[in-house]
XYZ file of C-alpha atoms in Angstrom:
146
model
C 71.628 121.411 92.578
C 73.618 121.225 95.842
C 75.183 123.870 97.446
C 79.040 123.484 98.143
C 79.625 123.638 101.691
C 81.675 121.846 104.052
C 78.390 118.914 105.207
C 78.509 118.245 101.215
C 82.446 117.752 101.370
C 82.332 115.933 104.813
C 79.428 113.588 103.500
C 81.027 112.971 100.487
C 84.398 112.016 102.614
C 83.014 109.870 105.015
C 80.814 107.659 102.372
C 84.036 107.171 100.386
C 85.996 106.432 103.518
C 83.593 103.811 104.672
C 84.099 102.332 101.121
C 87.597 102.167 101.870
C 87.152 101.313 105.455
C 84.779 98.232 104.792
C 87.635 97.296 101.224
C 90.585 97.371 103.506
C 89.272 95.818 106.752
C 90.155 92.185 105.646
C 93.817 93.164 104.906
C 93.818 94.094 108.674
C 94.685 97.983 108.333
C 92.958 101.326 108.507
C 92.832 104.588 107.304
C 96.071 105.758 108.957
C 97.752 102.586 107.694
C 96.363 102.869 104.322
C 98.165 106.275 104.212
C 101.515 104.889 105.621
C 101.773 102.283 103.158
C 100.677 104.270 99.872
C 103.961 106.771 101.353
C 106.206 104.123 101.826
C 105.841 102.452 98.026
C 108.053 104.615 96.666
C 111.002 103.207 98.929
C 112.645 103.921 102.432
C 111.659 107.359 103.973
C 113.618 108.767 106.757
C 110.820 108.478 109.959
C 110.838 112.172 111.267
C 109.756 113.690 107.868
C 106.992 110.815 107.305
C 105.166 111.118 110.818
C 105.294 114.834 109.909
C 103.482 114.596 106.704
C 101.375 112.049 107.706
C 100.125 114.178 110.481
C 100.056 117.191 108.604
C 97.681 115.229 106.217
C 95.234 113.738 108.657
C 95.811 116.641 110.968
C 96.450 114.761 114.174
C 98.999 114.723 116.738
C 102.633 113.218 115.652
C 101.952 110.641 118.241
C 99.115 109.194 116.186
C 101.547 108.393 113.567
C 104.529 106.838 115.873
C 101.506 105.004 116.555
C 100.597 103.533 113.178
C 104.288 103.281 111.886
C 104.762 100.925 115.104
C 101.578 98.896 114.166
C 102.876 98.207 110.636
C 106.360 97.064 111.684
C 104.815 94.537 114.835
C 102.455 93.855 111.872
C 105.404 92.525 109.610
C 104.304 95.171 106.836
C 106.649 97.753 107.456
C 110.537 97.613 109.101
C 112.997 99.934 110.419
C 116.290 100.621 109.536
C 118.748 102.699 112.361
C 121.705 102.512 110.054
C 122.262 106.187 110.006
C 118.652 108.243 110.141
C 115.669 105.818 111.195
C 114.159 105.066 108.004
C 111.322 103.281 107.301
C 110.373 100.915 104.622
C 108.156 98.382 103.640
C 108.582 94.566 103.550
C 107.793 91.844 101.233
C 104.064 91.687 102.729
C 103.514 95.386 103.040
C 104.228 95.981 99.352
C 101.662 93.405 99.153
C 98.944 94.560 101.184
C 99.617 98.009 99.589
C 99.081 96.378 96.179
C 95.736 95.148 97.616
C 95.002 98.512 98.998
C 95.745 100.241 95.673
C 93.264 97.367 93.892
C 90.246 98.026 95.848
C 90.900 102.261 96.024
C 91.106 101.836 91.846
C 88.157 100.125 92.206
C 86.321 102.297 94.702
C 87.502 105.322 91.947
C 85.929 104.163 88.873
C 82.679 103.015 90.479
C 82.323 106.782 92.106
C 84.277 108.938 89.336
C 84.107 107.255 86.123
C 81.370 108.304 84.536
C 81.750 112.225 85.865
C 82.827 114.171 82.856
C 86.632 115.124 83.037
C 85.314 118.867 82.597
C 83.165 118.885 86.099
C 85.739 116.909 87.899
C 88.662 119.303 87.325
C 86.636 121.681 88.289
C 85.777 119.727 90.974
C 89.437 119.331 91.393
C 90.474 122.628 91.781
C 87.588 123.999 93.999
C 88.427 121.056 96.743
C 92.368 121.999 96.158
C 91.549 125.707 96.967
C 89.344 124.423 100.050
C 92.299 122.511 101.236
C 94.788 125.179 101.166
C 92.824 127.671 102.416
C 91.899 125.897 105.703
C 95.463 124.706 105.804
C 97.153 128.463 105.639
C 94.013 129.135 108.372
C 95.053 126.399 110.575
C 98.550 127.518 109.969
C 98.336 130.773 111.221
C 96.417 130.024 113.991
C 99.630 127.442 115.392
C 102.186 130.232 114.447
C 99.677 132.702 117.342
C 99.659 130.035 119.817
């Protein structure tokens, strides 16, 4: 039995990510993208709040995300729209590539959770869920002393 500890969570995070990396390489995005599209399926979101949750979820500068936003529009997978509050949407060939994306991370799921028994993985669940919110609220206070 392994003990839970944050080199079992980061190996187990970086395996799966170069799953995802090596799936979603032909489609010509990355991780950040990846992210940007899957929060842009539901419809337009209004810029200012997306680079903020995007950043707040990868935990990296704002700048980062300007970054990736810009990359999807000169890309043709994402467009802007100045009408009133910059909002951001995707196009014909992002919902696409998001499809694609959503394929191979269904895919990527079953092969590495499917045959864990629903009991361990809501356990599993919660105890990463209380990890995450704990370091969060750490991280939190720690901006609020700067």
């Amino acid at each position: 039995m392994s003990t839970l500890n944050g080199q079992v969570i980061g190996q187990a995070h970086f395996a799966t990510r170069a799953l995802l990396d090596r799936a979603v390489a032909p489609l010509g995005v990355d991780f950040g993208q990846v992210l940007a599209l899957n929060a842009l399926t539901a419809g337009p979101v209004a810029r200012t709040p997306l680079v903020r949750r995007l950043a707040n979820a990868r935990k990296v500068d704002e700048s980062a995300v300007h970054e990736v936003i810009d990359h999807l529009v000169d890309a043709g997978l994402a467009q802007l729209d100045d009408t009133t509050e910059a909002q951001v949407s995707l196009t014909d060939a992002g919902h696409a590539t998001q499809a694609r994306v959503a394929e191979a991370v269904a895919g990527i799921t079953a092969r590495l959770y499917g045959d864990i028994p629903p009991a361990e993985a809501d356990v599993a669940g919660r105890v990463l869920t209380l990890v995450t919110e704990r370091a969060n609220d750490e991280l939190a206070g720690e901006a609020a002393q700067k």
